[in-house]
Each structure stands twice: as C-alpha cells, then as structure tokens.
Amino acid sequence: MEAVIVKTLYLDTHILVWLYQDGATRLTPLAVRTIEEAEQLLISPMVELELTYLHEISHINCPALNILDSLRRDIGLETCKQPFAAAAGEALTLGWTRDPFDRLIVAQAAHRASPLLTADQNIREHYSGAIW
C-alpha cells in the first residue's frame, strides 16, 4: 500500500506513546511512511492533556513532558496552535463518541480537514480522515 502524501498530519495519543516507547515497531508500514513523508506533524493540545492524565492514573510510566520533548526533538512534533473554540465547535458535531479526548483530538484534525494517524477502530470507522 502506498503512503498517503499529506502536508499536515495529526497524531493520536497512543501513537505518541508507541513512538516514544518502541519507535515505529508497533505502527503499520503505511503509518510509518505517512509520518516520514508528512511536512508537518501535529498534535491537538488535548493529546498533551490526555498524556498527563494517563501518567496521573499510572497507565503510562513517563511524564507527558518527557514524551513530548523527546518527540519534538526526534521527529519535529508540534502542538497545533489553532484556537480552542474552533476545535470545540467542530467537536459539537461529533456525536459518535462520548470520550472527550477522542472527540477533541478528531475535531482538531477535522477542523483543518487534515488526516489523523490512529489505530483506534472507533475513530477509523467515523472519521474519514483517519489513517492507519
């Protein structure tokens, strides 16, 4: 399967954890190629909050800041700067999930009509811009 050439690619929370812990070993070949060929790798600020939450409840061992600093340095990861109100407004249209993290992470990508790299089956079924 060929990589999807994208200018801006958003990454879901678990993708960051996997990249930090295992490099690209848990990603599909398409996912790896898409990351390599994207001009800009972004996350929603909600990803930062979710990583912090996951650390607080001991689902991940490393603080969010360590993960983010490492990936900013290693792959050029950036946090999206679009106003929260824009993402929140888009999230109002996404009634297929009750997970506030997923809802806002998808909304951030959808508001810019950008793809989101995710292994999450529910997101992949409902967001046409999902790549895995």
PDB file of C-alpha atoms in Angstrom:
ATOM      1  CA  MET A   1       0.000   0.000   0.000  1.00  0.00           C
ATOM      2  CA  GLU A   2       1.331   3.439  -0.888  1.00  0.00           C
ATOM      3  CA  ALA A   3       1.782   6.204   1.654  1.00  0.00           C
ATOM      4  CA  VAL A   4      -0.759   8.950   1.681  1.00  0.00           C
ATOM      5  CA  ILE A   5       1.144  12.138   0.895  1.00  0.00           C
ATOM      6  CA  VAL A   6      -0.018  14.755   3.364  1.00  0.00           C
ATOM      7  CA  LYS A   7       1.151  18.216   4.220  1.00  0.00           C
ATOM      8  CA  THR A   8      -0.109  18.182   7.816  1.00  0.00           C
ATOM      9  CA  LEU A   9      -0.618  15.001   9.822  1.00  0.00           C
ATOM     10  CA  TYR A  10      -2.152  14.866  13.285  1.00  0.00           C
ATOM     11  CA  LEU A  11      -1.090  12.060  15.619  1.00  0.00           C
ATOM     12  CA  ASP A  12      -3.358  10.391  18.163  1.00  0.00           C
ATOM     13  CA  THR A  13      -2.212   9.946  21.762  1.00  0.00           C
ATOM     14  CA  HIS A  14      -1.374   6.247  21.586  1.00  0.00           C
ATOM     15  CA  ILE A  15       0.778   6.857  18.512  1.00  0.00           C
ATOM     16  CA  LEU A  16       2.996   9.164  20.579  1.00  0.00           C
ATOM     17  CA  VAL A  17       3.282   6.613  23.371  1.00  0.00           C
ATOM     18  CA  TRP A  18       4.214   3.876  20.909  1.00  0.00           C
ATOM     19  CA  LEU A  19       6.756   6.054  19.104  1.00  0.00           C
ATOM     20  CA  TYR A  20       8.334   7.024  22.404  1.00  0.00           C
ATOM     21  CA  GLN A  21       8.398   3.500  23.854  1.00  0.00           C
ATOM     22  CA  ASP A  22       9.082   1.335  20.819  1.00  0.00           C
ATOM     23  CA  GLY A  23       9.938   3.595  17.915  1.00  0.00           C
ATOM     24  CA  ALA A  24       7.880   2.685  14.877  1.00  0.00           C
ATOM     25  CA  THR A  25       7.716  -1.066  15.598  1.00  0.00           C
ATOM     26  CA  ARG A  26       4.012  -1.016  16.514  1.00  0.00           C
ATOM     27  CA  LEU A  27       2.986   1.108  13.527  1.00  0.00           C
ATOM     28  CA  THR A  28       1.785  -0.180  10.185  1.00  0.00           C
ATOM     29  CA  PRO A  29       4.087   0.302   7.189  1.00  0.00           C
ATOM     30  CA  LEU A  30       1.581   2.848   5.839  1.00  0.00           C
ATOM     31  CA  ALA A  31       1.680   4.760   9.124  1.00  0.00           C
ATOM     32  CA  VAL A  32       5.481   4.868   9.113  1.00  0.00           C
ATOM     33  CA  ARG A  33       5.657   6.077   5.512  1.00  0.00           C
ATOM     34  CA  THR A  34       2.985   8.700   6.116  1.00  0.00           C
ATOM     35  CA  ILE A  35       4.877  10.089   9.128  1.00  0.00           C
ATOM     36  CA  GLU A  36       8.129  10.134   7.156  1.00  0.00           C
ATOM     37  CA  GLU A  37       6.571  11.963   4.217  1.00  0.00           C
ATOM     38  CA  ALA A  38       4.406  14.476   6.109  1.00  0.00           C
ATOM     39  CA  GLU A  39       5.647  18.046   6.038  1.00  0.00           C
ATOM     40  CA  GLN A  40       4.243  18.826   9.485  1.00  0.00           C
ATOM     41  CA  LEU A  41       3.455  16.521  12.426  1.00  0.00           C
ATOM     42  CA  LEU A  42       0.917  17.999  14.821  1.00  0.00           C
ATOM     43  CA  ILE A  43      -0.967  17.054  17.939  1.00  0.00           C
ATOM     44  CA  SER A  44      -4.004  18.588  19.498  1.00  0.00           C
ATOM     45  CA  PRO A  45      -3.405  20.200  22.899  1.00  0.00           C
ATOM     46  CA  MET A  46      -5.845  17.527  24.105  1.00  0.00           C
ATOM     47  CA  VAL A  47      -3.147  14.935  23.420  1.00  0.00           C
ATOM     48  CA  GLU A  48      -0.915  16.710  25.921  1.00  0.00           C
ATOM     49  CA  LEU A  49      -3.726  16.672  28.467  1.00  0.00           C
ATOM     50  CA  GLU A  50      -4.503  13.002  27.810  1.00  0.00           C
ATOM     51  CA  LEU A  51      -0.844  12.023  28.229  1.00  0.00           C
ATOM     52  CA  THR A  52      -0.780  13.863  31.557  1.00  0.00           C
ATOM     53  CA  TYR A  53      -3.975  12.124  32.642  1.00  0.00           C
ATOM     54  CA  LEU A  54      -2.623   8.705  31.619  1.00  0.00           C
ATOM     55  CA  HIS A  55       0.517   9.340  33.667  1.00  0.00           C
ATOM     56  CA  GLU A  56      -1.505  10.500  36.678  1.00  0.00           C
ATOM     57  CA  ILE A  57      -3.551   7.294  36.677  1.00  0.00           C
ATOM     58  CA  SER A  58      -0.412   5.173  36.081  1.00  0.00           C
ATOM     59  CA  HIS A  59      -1.344   3.932  32.613  1.00  0.00           C
ATOM     60  CA  ILE A  60       1.967   5.227  31.319  1.00  0.00           C
ATOM     61  CA  ASN A  61       5.179   5.442  33.331  1.00  0.00           C
ATOM     62  CA  CYS A  62       6.715   8.515  31.763  1.00  0.00           C
ATOM     63  CA  PRO A  63       5.544  12.106  32.317  1.00  0.00           C
ATOM     64  CA  ALA A  64       3.893  13.755  29.337  1.00  0.00           C
ATOM     65  CA  LEU A  65       6.572  16.427  29.094  1.00  0.00           C
ATOM     66  CA  ASN A  66       9.321  13.807  28.655  1.00  0.00           C
ATOM     67  CA  ILE A  67       7.409  12.112  25.826  1.00  0.00           C
ATOM     68  CA  LEU A  68       6.622  15.397  24.094  1.00  0.00           C
ATOM     69  CA  ASP A  69      10.119  16.852  24.444  1.00  0.00           C
ATOM     70  CA  SER A  70      11.636  13.666  23.034  1.00  0.00           C
ATOM     71  CA  LEU A  71       9.300  13.549  20.037  1.00  0.00           C
ATOM     72  CA  ARG A  72       9.628  17.256  19.366  1.00  0.00           C
ATOM     73  CA  ARG A  73      13.368  16.735  19.145  1.00  0.00           C
ATOM     74  CA  ASP A  74      13.314  13.385  17.298  1.00  0.00           C
ATOM     75  CA  ILE A  75      10.520  13.816  14.741  1.00  0.00           C
ATOM     76  CA  GLY A  76       9.736  17.542  14.772  1.00  0.00           C
ATOM     77  CA  LEU A  77       6.397  17.129  16.540  1.00  0.00           C
ATOM     78  CA  GLU A  78       4.481  20.368  17.167  1.00  0.00           C
ATOM     79  CA  THR A  79       1.330  21.276  19.061  1.00  0.00           C
ATOM     80  CA  CYS A  80      -1.456  22.782  16.969  1.00  0.00           C
ATOM     81  CA  LYS A  81      -1.990  26.465  17.700  1.00  0.00           C
ATOM     82  CA  GLN A  82      -5.495  26.848  16.294  1.00  0.00           C
ATOM     83  CA  PRO A  83      -7.895  28.441  18.792  1.00  0.00           C
ATOM     84  CA  PHE A  84      -9.601  26.029  21.174  1.00  0.00           C
ATOM     85  CA  ALA A  85     -13.002  27.485  20.271  1.00  0.00           C
ATOM     86  CA  ALA A  86     -12.555  26.260  16.687  1.00  0.00           C
ATOM     87  CA  ALA A  87     -11.837  22.699  17.787  1.00  0.00           C
ATOM     88  CA  ALA A  88     -14.601  22.773  20.397  1.00  0.00           C
ATOM     89  CA  GLY A  89     -17.085  24.000  17.813  1.00  0.00           C
ATOM     90  CA  GLU A  90     -16.113  21.162  15.482  1.00  0.00           C
ATOM     91  CA  ALA A  91     -16.375  18.680  18.382  1.00  0.00           C
ATOM     92  CA  LEU A  92     -20.038  19.614  18.829  1.00  0.00           C
ATOM     93  CA  THR A  93     -20.751  17.880  15.528  1.00  0.00           C
ATOM     94  CA  LEU A  94     -19.088  14.594  16.529  1.00  0.00           C
ATOM     95  CA  GLY A  95     -21.813  12.667  18.324  1.00  0.00           C
ATOM     96  CA  TRP A  96     -20.342   9.206  17.704  1.00  0.00           C
ATOM     97  CA  THR A  97     -18.150   9.175  20.837  1.00  0.00           C
ATOM     98  CA  ARG A  98     -18.522  10.161  24.461  1.00  0.00           C
ATOM     99  CA  ASP A  99     -14.757  10.180  25.017  1.00  0.00           C
ATOM    100  CA  PRO A 100     -13.875  13.882  25.382  1.00  0.00           C
ATOM    101  CA  PHE A 101     -10.242  13.277  24.423  1.00  0.00           C
ATOM    102  CA  ASP A 102     -11.122  11.450  21.204  1.00  0.00           C
ATOM    103  CA  ARG A 103     -13.805  13.955  20.375  1.00  0.00           C
ATOM    104  CA  LEU A 104     -11.485  16.955  20.601  1.00  0.00           C
ATOM    105  CA  ILE A 105      -8.475  15.232  19.026  1.00  0.00           C
ATOM    106  CA  VAL A 106     -10.548  14.282  15.984  1.00  0.00           C
ATOM    107  CA  ALA A 107     -12.199  17.711  15.909  1.00  0.00           C
ATOM    108  CA  GLN A 108      -8.796  19.414  15.825  1.00  0.00           C
ATOM    109  CA  ALA A 109      -7.813  17.458  12.719  1.00  0.00           C
ATOM    110  CA  ALA A 110     -11.262  17.710  11.134  1.00  0.00           C
ATOM    111  CA  HIS A 111     -11.412  21.475  11.548  1.00  0.00           C
ATOM    112  CA  ARG A 112      -8.350  21.747   9.307  1.00  0.00           C
ATOM    113  CA  ALA A 113      -9.545  18.915   7.036  1.00  0.00           C
ATOM    114  CA  SER A 114      -6.354  17.050   7.920  1.00  0.00           C
ATOM    115  CA  PRO A 115      -5.702  13.351   8.412  1.00  0.00           C
ATOM    116  CA  LEU A 116      -5.276  11.796  11.850  1.00  0.00           C
ATOM    117  CA  LEU A 117      -2.960   8.847  12.352  1.00  0.00           C
ATOM    118  CA  THR A 118      -4.712   6.442  14.712  1.00  0.00           C
ATOM    119  CA  ALA A 119      -5.140   2.750  15.398  1.00  0.00           C
ATOM    120  CA  ASP A 120      -8.398   3.453  17.239  1.00  0.00           C
ATOM    121  CA  GLN A 121     -11.088   1.420  15.483  1.00  0.00           C
ATOM    122  CA  ASN A 122     -13.947   3.694  16.542  1.00  0.00           C
ATOM    123  CA  ILE A 123     -12.203   6.774  15.187  1.00  0.00           C
ATOM    124  CA  ARG A 124     -11.295   4.950  11.978  1.00  0.00           C
ATOM    125  CA  GLU A 125     -14.943   3.961  11.473  1.00  0.00           C
ATOM    126  CA  HIS A 126     -16.244   7.504  11.959  1.00  0.00           C
ATOM    127  CA  TYR A 127     -13.564   9.914  10.759  1.00  0.00           C
ATOM    128  CA  SER A 128     -12.910   9.684   7.043  1.00  0.00           C
ATOM    129  CA  GLY A 129      -9.536  11.361   7.526  1.00  0.00           C
ATOM    130  CA  ALA A 130      -8.227   8.575   9.758  1.00  0.00           C
ATOM    131  CA  ILE A 131      -5.117   6.775   8.561  1.00  0.00           C
ATOM    132  CA  TRP A 132      -3.726   3.535   9.874  1.00  0.00           C
TER     133      TRP A 132
END
